[in-house]
């Protein structure tokens, strides 16, 4: 029955996207036939996307979320499933037309709580006996039950009129917004509401509306733009809540990354900051200059945790709180360390210092004496264990990316998500050993095997490239599907975003290397200067030097591939990238010495002077550029940055370019893409502009996603497959 149910769902979703006809499929047999063994945009959108997962208290069952998408309907649907810890007996529990999300075990594992329709519900582990637990007027956007089950944190949005003033009541149809300070927009929306955590009681009659933990405070919790319930945690005795908050507004918020960890005592209703002393006084900051050399980041102030501190987790014995911590204010890509705070003494210990890269996620082990975390090293995100003295043990050494890690609740095993360039996310059970050879990694879900088994993927290889300054740079090379070593292929240089995001073993539903391979391209993806996973110095090298060594690294990678790989056609090279990768494309367009035959830039910065005041998180431009463009006493790095802005080299542009941008992108505003396109056309260069009125920095709607892929490959084919 498990296989029949899974295949029936697969057929429904595939038929909805138009890949297959439902009548052509024999339900109950693994004979779903795609029209080709090559990846298509429709095949990508037909895949189930696994979200959050949690093991039951007894460790025998895992509940998880899956999203399915219909290109025809242009929307997605989130469902909740369970599977046993051996990878058998998969069941879809929710089958309504509404999205059902955020499943978690409650009542000792006898019930599953979840969100649907803006309210909190629960059900039996088999999906029966659904009960509505809240009837909240504001609506629930996240939740976390206390360990004793008597209380629950409810995340709700509330009106916020401190920055954008409320319009007069007698002008109900007025659409104007009166803005009085910075941070009036964030990511893709105007900030007219903020989230707060409410502490509610669990009663036999249901869950109360709760009391606002941050009542009267004009600060968000969880933090914009991507924070969720992972930014709050219950103490094991259910008497305290740890939460993440950046207690700033306006200009102070826009120029700072200084968030802290707070403890809220439920009995006394008192709040304590774990990062700063009670008598701490904020340091004065110049809002138009990098914080790199300001007093806030001076050695004597670093003990006060001026950088990002977030995602607290209590140890099982309640003695400690651990969280991810960046040292310096104003720097989003500082080393993400694992901080352990002893509640009795107030001692902070950064236990991950032996790992010269970021801690991306972590969990406490059952003994409260060690933690397991994931982090990137040499282009792969693996699992590590560290004790309270900082002794580090690598647990896995996979050519893959682990994306999350939790206890599997049997005291010995871990529940993790995992993906690679050749496999979308699935869930795994990991049994740690003393080294990677002793660790076992067992696949739990096989969400997309019915599609993946019919697709021909390109081989992924490592290429170590010698850079212009004599360093060794890891570069992923992905070969075309159905590769023929006797042929020469058009080749793409992939320019990573961030600027400090790793070129790891990620699986993307837009920037997917295997769909590029399926279209007959070799992909060259270098871990250029400025990416994590190669040590602190390598990671720091891009800030204040956007057009220096990192650009030379790009060219070293594509030159090495063109000159040493016999299947690369050096006369058919293209460069593609998004965000900082899009900026890179715009810069290379004026500095490539005719290497490339075409370019594609998605959401890239084109004019850095404009970008400085266009973007909403001002700390980013300050750190990366050093100074506001109008400062007369700019650093030499700031002058170099503005002098090398891509828009100043349009006179050297001579190559066809496709510009893509979303109008809801408030991180890199869409005027950047329009400016680049307009400049290219005024220069007489073949160019196209794909503009999305309803997308942000990403492309999230199914039909827009398919349009993006078709436009992307039509452009490449036009110039690289003549």
XYZ file of C-alpha atoms in Angstrom:
722
model
C 0.000 0.000 0.000
C 2.879 2.381 0.720
C 4.191 2.231 -2.851
C 0.719 2.584 -4.374
C -0.034 5.684 -2.288
C 3.338 7.257 -3.048
C 3.079 6.598 -6.769
C -0.489 7.825 -6.889
C 0.625 11.118 -5.402
C 3.562 11.262 -7.804
C 1.253 10.657 -10.770
C -1.106 13.385 -9.613
C 1.688 15.924 -9.365
C 3.370 14.864 -12.601
C 0.094 14.982 -14.494
C -0.577 18.448 -13.090
C 2.673 19.700 -14.552
C 1.988 18.178 -17.940
C 4.993 15.839 -17.945
C 2.882 12.698 -18.239
C -0.728 11.661 -18.727
C -2.261 9.922 -15.720
C -3.966 7.333 -17.942
C -0.560 6.203 -19.200
C 0.548 5.083 -15.749
C -0.139 1.731 -14.150
C -0.657 2.628 -10.507
C 1.244 0.353 -8.141
C 4.181 -0.327 -10.447
C 7.350 1.709 -10.728
C 6.877 2.393 -14.440
C 6.249 6.134 -14.566
C 7.686 7.225 -17.885
C 9.049 10.696 -18.469
C 9.278 11.970 -22.023
C 13.084 12.097 -21.845
C 15.983 11.086 -19.625
C 17.107 14.729 -19.568
C 16.113 17.095 -16.782
C 13.489 19.686 -17.700
C 12.031 22.616 -15.738
C 8.782 20.682 -15.451
C 10.585 17.681 -13.956
C 12.226 19.952 -11.383
C 8.889 21.437 -10.374
C 7.322 17.968 -10.116
C 9.715 16.955 -7.344
C 8.596 16.867 -3.741
C 10.524 19.240 -1.492
C 11.098 17.978 2.033
C 10.925 20.592 4.760
C 11.091 20.325 8.545
C 11.254 16.931 10.255
C 11.193 15.645 13.830
C 11.561 12.234 15.427
C 8.961 11.026 17.910
C 10.032 10.899 21.581
C 10.553 7.126 21.320
C 12.584 7.548 18.112
C 10.456 5.037 16.189
C 8.650 7.433 13.836
C 9.589 10.637 12.007
C 7.063 13.286 11.004
C 8.025 15.615 8.166
C 6.687 18.227 5.755
C 6.700 17.956 1.966
C 5.813 20.604 -0.614
C 4.400 19.710 -4.031
C 3.936 22.180 -6.861
C 1.661 22.437 -9.862
C 2.869 24.451 -12.836
C -0.636 24.438 -14.293
C -2.218 25.805 -11.111
C 0.849 28.001 -10.448
C 0.948 27.192 -6.753
C 2.275 24.767 -4.190
C 0.714 22.575 -1.542
C 2.328 21.585 1.764
C 1.455 18.235 3.339
C 2.530 16.264 6.413
C 3.846 12.706 6.285
C 5.278 10.109 8.646
C 7.767 7.294 8.130
C 9.233 4.803 10.560
C 12.881 4.971 11.608
C 13.755 2.095 9.260
C 12.469 3.975 6.215
C 9.249 1.969 5.876
C 5.522 2.652 6.240
C 5.418 6.121 4.728
C 2.016 7.729 5.181
C 0.626 11.058 4.043
C -1.435 12.309 6.989
C -2.991 15.472 5.573
C -5.022 15.549 2.380
C -7.077 18.749 2.550
C -6.820 21.555 0.011
C -5.174 23.801 2.621
C -1.467 23.891 3.387
C -0.570 21.988 6.547
C 2.856 22.737 7.962
C 5.295 22.727 10.881
C 4.543 19.279 12.324
C 5.864 18.492 15.797
C 5.227 15.790 18.379
C 3.286 16.698 21.531
C 1.754 14.861 24.493
C 4.632 12.429 24.747
C 4.324 11.407 21.103
C 0.634 10.541 21.191
C -0.311 13.585 19.089
C 1.145 15.724 16.286
C 0.649 19.500 16.346
C 0.650 21.486 13.089
C -0.427 24.748 11.479
C -3.184 25.185 8.923
C -5.308 28.188 8.019
C -3.398 30.382 10.446
C -4.393 28.262 13.442
C -2.800 25.530 15.533
C -4.257 22.026 15.258
C -3.395 18.540 16.457
C -4.049 14.996 15.247
C -3.247 11.399 16.028
C -0.030 9.963 14.543
C -2.173 8.289 11.861
C -3.845 11.563 10.866
C -7.184 10.903 12.558
C -9.019 12.908 15.220
C -8.063 16.388 14.004
C -8.675 19.066 16.647
C -8.400 22.840 16.381
C -6.393 24.127 19.339
C -6.501 27.895 18.720
C -9.035 30.370 17.437
C -6.691 33.298 17.451
C -7.861 36.561 15.921
C -4.350 37.542 14.811
C -3.483 34.141 13.367
C -0.565 31.891 14.303
C 2.650 31.916 12.234
C 4.794 29.627 14.370
C 4.698 27.762 17.679
C 6.784 25.824 20.185
C 5.352 23.756 23.063
C 7.026 23.672 26.463
C 8.605 20.351 27.508
C 5.893 19.804 30.139
C 3.180 20.493 27.545
C 1.436 23.084 29.710
C 2.445 26.152 27.739
C 3.206 27.107 24.161
C 4.951 30.001 22.435
C 2.787 31.442 19.648
C 4.367 33.624 16.960
C 2.005 36.347 15.759
C 2.269 39.448 13.599
C 1.174 42.747 15.061
C 0.793 46.241 13.543
C 3.961 48.316 13.575
C 3.678 52.023 12.829
C 6.953 53.378 14.213
C 8.643 53.750 10.796
C 5.680 53.861 8.398
C 2.936 55.965 9.925
C -0.670 54.814 9.965
C -2.783 56.700 7.437
C -5.646 58.871 8.712
C -8.831 56.935 9.419
C -10.848 59.189 7.086
C -8.635 58.187 4.122
C -9.230 54.415 4.036
C -8.395 54.124 0.321
C -5.157 56.099 0.466
C -2.209 54.020 -0.771
C 0.600 56.362 0.218
C 3.070 55.515 2.951
C 4.603 58.215 5.139
C 8.105 56.944 5.980
C 10.020 58.531 8.861
C 13.157 56.393 9.232
C 15.197 53.585 7.687
C 14.215 49.901 7.573
C 10.833 50.737 6.126
C 11.323 47.841 3.700
C 12.884 44.439 4.284
C 13.685 41.798 1.655
C 10.375 41.963 -0.281
C 7.832 43.831 1.842
C 7.154 47.126 3.581
C 7.571 46.828 7.352
C 4.067 47.568 8.620
C 3.878 44.506 10.866
C 6.420 42.754 13.088
C 6.359 39.349 14.745
C 6.255 38.870 18.515
C 6.257 35.711 20.657
C 3.231 35.194 22.891
C 3.238 32.871 25.898
C -0.028 30.921 25.961
C -1.557 28.346 28.310
C -2.622 24.876 27.165
C -6.011 24.124 28.733
C -8.619 21.374 28.241
C -10.719 23.946 26.359
C -7.883 24.869 24.008
C -4.986 27.297 23.916
C -5.315 30.847 25.187
C -4.349 33.857 23.071
C -1.363 34.379 25.329
C 0.687 37.243 26.681
C 3.207 39.149 24.562
C 6.717 38.454 25.881
C 7.939 41.673 24.216
C 4.879 43.727 25.131
C 5.477 47.395 24.450
C 8.816 46.757 22.725
C 9.133 47.886 19.069
C 11.387 44.970 18.143
C 10.795 41.872 16.071
C 11.198 38.306 17.293
C 11.901 36.149 15.341
C 14.149 38.417 13.288
C 13.500 39.505 9.708
C 13.748 38.378 7.034
C 14.148 34.615 7.493
C 13.959 33.902 11.235
C 11.519 31.334 12.616
C 10.840 29.413 15.804
C 14.440 28.151 15.765
C 15.253 31.558 17.262
C 13.440 30.631 20.485
C 13.956 27.745 22.911
C 12.412 26.330 26.081
C 14.435 25.386 29.121
C 14.052 21.687 30.052
C 12.110 22.617 33.215
C 9.666 24.767 31.179
C 10.373 27.784 33.413
C 12.381 29.937 30.995
C 12.461 30.897 27.330
C 15.582 31.888 25.434
C 14.987 34.114 22.437
C 16.883 36.014 19.739
C 16.294 39.716 19.228
C 17.974 42.750 17.685
C 16.661 45.503 19.936
C 17.133 48.396 17.539
C 14.939 50.378 15.158
C 15.377 52.814 12.271
C 18.928 53.832 11.356
C 20.371 51.882 14.295
C 18.730 48.715 12.975
C 19.714 49.360 9.354
C 23.428 49.714 10.093
C 23.815 46.915 12.654
C 23.820 43.116 12.856
C 23.940 43.186 16.672
C 21.367 40.662 17.866
C 21.483 39.117 21.334
C 20.219 36.101 23.252
C 17.744 36.875 26.041
C 16.313 34.716 28.816
C 12.702 35.364 29.805
C 11.803 34.034 33.265
C 8.176 32.960 33.164
C 7.672 33.238 36.931
C 9.131 36.699 37.440
C 8.554 37.998 33.882
C 12.094 39.348 33.977
C 14.356 39.393 30.925
C 18.135 38.944 31.045
C 20.568 39.598 28.195
C 23.119 36.756 28.038
C 25.383 38.635 25.614
C 25.863 41.973 27.372
C 26.167 43.101 30.990
C 23.241 44.887 32.612
C 25.133 48.208 32.611
C 26.171 47.997 28.946
C 25.971 51.266 27.058
C 25.738 51.254 23.279
C 28.823 52.466 21.441
C 28.480 55.447 19.104
C 28.672 54.422 15.428
C 29.308 56.381 12.233
C 26.453 55.147 9.990
C 28.327 55.920 6.744
C 31.540 54.036 7.439
C 32.473 50.398 7.854
C 32.357 49.112 11.430
C 35.524 47.131 10.750
C 37.651 49.842 12.347
C 35.090 51.461 14.654
C 35.073 51.257 18.452
C 32.099 48.876 18.501
C 34.385 46.175 17.099
C 37.456 47.069 19.147
C 38.986 44.164 21.059
C 37.700 45.377 24.415
C 34.093 45.399 23.168
C 34.050 41.972 21.509
C 33.311 40.361 24.891
C 29.886 42.035 24.626
C 28.944 40.049 21.521
C 28.334 42.962 19.114
C 27.679 40.655 16.131
C 24.906 38.230 15.186
C 23.906 35.926 18.062
C 20.974 33.667 17.327
C 19.254 30.270 17.537
C 19.644 29.392 21.248
C 19.286 25.810 22.509
C 19.309 24.631 26.118
C 21.362 21.586 27.029
C 19.215 18.589 28.091
C 20.344 19.007 31.725
C 19.503 22.739 31.685
C 23.001 23.881 32.711
C 23.917 25.568 29.443
C 22.546 27.558 26.543
C 24.338 27.253 23.195
C 23.904 29.485 20.182
C 25.508 30.559 16.904
C 27.612 33.673 17.358
C 29.433 36.091 15.048
C 32.038 38.301 16.692
C 31.722 41.658 14.892
C 28.918 44.122 14.323
C 27.964 45.048 10.766
C 29.326 41.872 9.176
C 26.807 39.261 8.079
C 29.450 36.754 6.947
C 31.715 36.751 9.985
C 32.802 33.348 11.281
C 29.706 31.673 12.752
C 30.970 30.144 15.999
C 29.281 27.843 18.497
C 29.001 29.641 21.830
C 28.198 27.724 25.045
C 26.976 29.798 27.996
C 26.978 28.314 31.523
C 23.912 29.705 33.274
C 25.271 29.362 36.809
C 28.493 31.287 36.175
C 27.773 33.433 33.113
C 30.850 31.974 31.404
C 30.909 31.996 27.585
C 33.022 29.425 25.764
C 33.415 29.315 21.980
C 33.836 25.577 21.520
C 34.121 25.388 17.706
C 37.377 27.328 17.279
C 39.197 24.221 16.009
C 36.869 24.309 12.971
C 37.976 27.189 10.727
C 34.594 27.573 9.072
C 30.957 28.265 9.944
C 28.640 26.343 12.233
C 25.490 26.181 10.081
C 23.225 24.179 12.415
C 23.693 22.233 15.642
C 22.052 20.189 18.356
C 22.972 19.119 21.873
C 23.808 15.487 22.403
C 21.860 13.657 25.072
C 24.778 13.705 27.534
C 24.834 17.538 27.699
C 28.628 17.265 27.422
C 28.935 17.567 23.649
C 27.189 18.976 20.581
C 26.832 17.907 16.967
C 27.014 20.533 14.241
C 27.211 20.824 10.475
C 29.615 23.082 8.596
C 31.211 23.521 5.189
C 34.765 22.456 4.417
C 36.218 22.142 0.911
C 32.868 22.473 -0.820
C 30.925 19.926 1.265
C 28.795 20.373 4.393
C 29.522 17.556 6.815
C 28.779 16.635 10.426
C 31.102 17.208 13.367
C 31.006 16.645 17.117
C 32.611 18.917 19.691
C 32.805 18.620 23.469
C 32.691 21.476 25.965
C 36.479 21.758 25.923
C 36.555 22.239 22.159
C 37.754 18.769 21.170
C 36.583 18.276 17.585
C 35.645 14.999 15.880
C 34.576 14.761 12.246
C 31.633 12.374 11.893
C 31.031 12.291 8.127
C 33.140 12.886 5.048
C 30.512 12.806 2.299
C 30.541 14.520 -1.084
C 27.238 16.066 -0.064
C 25.608 18.816 1.991
C 23.922 18.003 5.286
C 21.282 20.695 5.754
C 20.061 20.175 9.312
C 20.736 18.006 12.341
C 18.571 16.931 15.306
C 18.480 14.127 17.830
C 16.623 11.058 16.594
C 15.451 10.699 20.226
C 16.929 7.305 21.017
C 19.967 8.911 22.646
C 22.382 7.523 20.064
C 21.307 8.521 16.578
C 20.752 11.757 14.679
C 18.084 12.850 12.212
C 19.516 14.903 9.366
C 18.618 16.229 5.937
C 21.080 15.720 3.106
C 21.402 16.745 -0.541
C 24.000 16.923 -3.291
C 24.468 18.369 -6.758
C 22.898 15.147 -8.051
C 20.181 14.553 -5.418
C 17.477 16.760 -3.854
C 16.908 16.755 -0.110
C 16.042 13.542 1.700
C 16.078 12.576 5.374
C 18.759 10.342 6.860
C 19.454 8.569 10.142
C 23.070 9.028 11.231
C 24.745 6.862 13.854
C 27.912 8.693 14.939
C 31.206 6.835 15.163
C 34.680 7.797 16.320
C 35.541 8.871 12.763
C 33.795 9.065 9.370
C 34.629 5.437 8.647
C 32.773 4.341 11.786
C 29.734 6.585 11.233
C 26.745 5.044 9.452
C 24.473 7.165 7.257
C 21.180 5.486 6.320
C 18.704 7.041 3.911
C 15.239 7.332 5.444
C 13.115 8.922 2.699
C 13.238 8.430 -1.062
C 10.952 11.284 -1.973
C 11.870 11.634 -5.648
C 13.301 8.249 -6.621
C 10.417 7.712 -9.059
C 11.694 10.721 -11.045
C 15.436 10.541 -10.396
C 15.691 6.916 -11.523
C 14.721 7.950 -15.052
C 17.022 10.929 -15.417
C 20.540 10.926 -16.797
C 22.754 13.143 -14.664
C 26.124 14.624 -15.450
C 29.171 13.434 -13.545
C 30.492 15.795 -10.861
C 34.270 16.128 -10.638
C 36.801 18.107 -8.597
C 39.301 20.351 -10.341
C 41.993 22.070 -8.287
C 42.951 25.302 -10.056
C 46.132 27.296 -9.448
C 45.191 30.950 -8.894
C 47.171 33.992 -9.995
C 48.644 34.350 -6.501
C 49.719 30.721 -6.356
C 46.875 29.294 -4.230
C 44.929 26.098 -4.910
C 41.211 26.640 -5.571
C 38.605 23.872 -5.508
C 36.366 24.033 -8.565
C 33.426 21.750 -9.239
C 33.120 20.624 -12.851
C 29.800 19.113 -13.899
C 29.808 17.236 -17.190
C 26.863 17.176 -19.618
C 24.302 14.421 -19.305
C 25.078 11.513 -21.633
C 28.621 12.877 -21.870
C 30.766 11.926 -24.866
C 34.499 12.490 -24.150
C 35.186 12.834 -27.855
C 33.000 15.913 -28.213
C 33.591 19.548 -27.320
C 30.887 21.277 -25.315
C 29.824 24.859 -24.636
C 30.849 25.735 -21.089
C 29.456 27.987 -18.371
C 31.375 29.786 -15.657
C 29.110 29.821 -12.595
C 29.590 32.910 -10.417
C 28.439 32.387 -6.814
C 26.412 34.919 -4.842
C 26.608 35.978 -1.233
C 29.280 37.272 -1.709
C 30.235 34.702 0.928
C 28.039 31.680 0.204
C 29.833 28.370 -0.438
C 29.855 26.608 -3.788
C 29.065 23.373 -2.029
C 27.055 20.295 -2.962
C 23.808 22.267 -2.990
C 20.700 21.263 -4.920
C 18.775 24.229 -6.313
C 15.394 24.358 -8.023
C 16.545 27.306 -10.140
C 20.356 27.403 -10.291
C 20.444 23.662 -10.769
C 23.685 22.336 -12.211
C 22.083 19.112 -13.450
C 19.517 20.915 -15.590
C 22.399 22.889 -17.105
C 24.158 19.573 -17.760
C 20.954 18.187 -19.290
C 20.989 21.080 -21.753
C 24.433 20.054 -22.970
C 26.684 22.390 -20.979
C 29.834 21.853 -18.977
C 29.626 23.852 -15.736
C 32.727 25.295 -14.076
C 31.884 26.364 -10.505
C 34.883 27.750 -8.582
C 35.118 28.292 -4.833
C 36.679 31.686 -5.489
C 38.178 34.005 -2.900
C 35.604 35.068 -0.360
C 33.845 31.734 0.191
C 33.705 29.777 3.475
C 35.189 26.314 3.838
C 38.822 27.166 3.118
C 39.808 29.022 6.250
C 39.158 32.439 7.719
C 41.659 34.312 5.532
C 40.160 32.936 2.297
C 36.644 33.819 3.445
C 37.564 37.395 4.419
C 39.349 38.165 1.158
C 36.348 39.497 -0.788
C 35.190 42.287 1.549
C 36.381 45.696 0.293
C 37.855 43.904 -2.734
C 34.923 42.892 -4.909
C 36.829 43.399 -8.154
C 40.233 42.117 -7.090
C 41.428 38.585 -6.447
C 37.971 37.016 -6.562
C 37.564 38.179 -10.180
C 41.015 36.879 -11.040
C 39.970 33.566 -9.460
C 36.947 33.366 -11.780
C 39.170 33.859 -14.811
C 41.743 31.377 -13.517
C 39.001 28.743 -13.244
C 37.569 29.229 -16.720
C 41.041 29.538 -18.290
C 42.182 26.331 -16.606
C 39.088 24.487 -17.816
C 39.403 25.864 -21.354
C 43.089 25.014 -21.625
C 43.288 21.664 -19.839
C 39.925 19.925 -20.286
C 39.748 18.581 -23.847
C 35.944 18.560 -23.943
C 35.623 22.306 -23.168
C 35.106 24.430 -26.269
C 37.028 27.633 -25.524
C 35.204 29.378 -28.368
C 31.803 28.797 -26.721
C 32.092 30.106 -23.161
C 29.405 31.885 -21.146
C 29.273 33.390 -17.649
C 26.184 33.251 -15.419
C 25.385 34.221 -11.832
C 22.946 35.754 -9.346
C 23.209 38.426 -6.646
C 26.965 38.940 -6.108
C 27.287 36.449 -8.956
C 25.162 38.809 -11.042
C 27.426 41.692 -10.061
C 30.371 39.510 -11.090
C 28.827 38.988 -14.514
C 28.315 42.740 -14.986
C 31.935 43.361 -13.998
C 33.323 40.579 -16.194
C 31.345 41.993 -19.121
C 33.798 44.891 -19.112
C 36.928 42.885 -18.257
C 36.812 39.504 -19.980
C 39.109 40.151 -22.971
C 36.641 38.438 -25.307
C 36.712 35.115 -23.422
C 32.922 34.880 -23.261
C 30.284 34.792 -25.977
C 27.337 35.660 -23.716
C 26.368 36.626 -20.167
C 23.399 36.140 -17.830
C 23.014 38.255 -14.679
C 20.184 37.636 -12.204
C 19.497 40.278 -9.527
C 23.005 41.653 -9.790
C 24.335 45.000 -8.555
C 25.276 47.198 -11.523
C 25.850 50.671 -10.064
C 27.475 50.482 -6.616
C 26.904 54.147 -5.823
C 23.189 53.632 -6.370
C 23.309 50.273 -4.584
C 24.763 51.906 -1.459
C 21.549 53.811 -0.745
C 19.107 51.510 -2.570
C 19.555 48.450 -0.366
C 17.644 48.158 2.893
C 20.308 46.581 5.157
C 22.843 49.420 5.176
C 25.401 47.521 7.254
C 26.049 45.317 4.227
C 27.205 48.133 1.953
C 29.172 49.749 4.767
C 31.153 46.596 5.444
C 31.655 45.611 1.822
C 32.422 49.075 0.387
C 34.024 50.702 3.486
C 32.390 54.115 3.045
C 29.421 56.019 1.714
C 30.220 57.243 -1.779
C 29.907 60.881 -0.681
C 32.490 60.691 2.109
C 35.490 62.859 1.222
C 37.898 60.929 3.456
C 37.196 57.524 1.904
C 39.550 54.639 2.444
C 41.591 53.535 -0.543
C 39.498 50.355 -0.700
C 36.300 52.414 -0.859
C 37.661 54.511 -3.720
C 38.711 51.356 -5.542
C 35.260 49.844 -5.039
C 33.374 52.785 -6.512
C 35.911 53.352 -9.281
C 35.466 49.725 -10.341
C 31.672 49.665 -10.298
C 30.466 47.738 -13.386
C 28.466 50.681 -14.737
C 31.719 52.603 -15.292
C 32.969 50.021 -17.793
C 29.966 49.812 -20.118
C 32.149 51.466 -22.759
C 34.042 48.142 -22.920
C 30.918 45.970 -23.175
C 30.831 44.033 -26.446
C 29.004 40.782 -25.634
C 25.281 39.782 -25.580
C 23.757 39.911 -22.109
C 20.513 38.756 -20.495
C 19.455 40.690 -17.366
C 16.905 39.205 -14.940
C 15.367 40.969 -11.946
C 12.398 40.875 -9.570
C 10.560 44.103 -8.795
C 9.994 42.971 -5.197
C 13.727 42.610 -4.654
C 14.488 45.215 -2.003
C 17.966 43.804 -1.309
C 19.225 44.651 -4.826
C 16.597 46.896 -6.362
C 15.314 46.189 -9.856
C 16.616 49.515 -11.175
C 20.027 47.794 -11.188
C 18.907 45.233 -13.779
C 17.033 47.804 -15.814
C 20.063 50.094 -15.827
C 22.316 47.333 -17.120
C 19.847 46.311 -19.833
C 19.247 49.906 -20.929
C 22.980 50.552 -21.100
C 23.556 47.454 -23.237
C 20.822 48.399 -25.708
C 22.002 51.999 -25.941
C 25.412 50.565 -26.766
C 23.852 48.495 -29.534
C 24.653 45.197 -27.764
C 22.129 42.347 -28.116
C 20.342 42.177 -24.767
C 17.147 40.979 -23.131
C 15.499 41.879 -19.824
C 13.345 39.361 -17.954
C 11.539 41.346 -15.266
C 9.192 39.800 -12.674
C 6.726 42.253 -11.037
C 5.777 39.672 -8.378
C 9.121 38.081 -7.422
C 11.784 39.078 -4.923
C 15.501 38.198 -4.891
C 14.367 34.681 -5.769
C 11.835 33.260 -8.243
C 9.237 31.329 -6.253
C 6.144 30.875 -8.407
C 6.055 27.715 -10.572
C 5.187 29.320 -13.916
C 7.697 32.102 -13.332
C 10.254 29.418 -12.517
C 9.594 27.608 -15.780
C 9.709 30.901 -17.703
C 13.045 31.658 -16.014
C 14.525 28.314 -17.086
C 13.251 28.540 -20.658
C 14.521 32.101 -21.049
C 17.866 31.143 -19.505
C 18.506 28.255 -21.896
C 17.046 29.957 -24.960
C 19.565 32.741 -24.435
C 22.492 30.390 -23.903
C 21.553 28.228 -26.871
C 21.230 31.271 -29.099
C 24.832 32.350 -28.514
C 26.679 29.179 -27.546
C 25.190 26.528 -29.812
C 25.524 28.168 -33.216
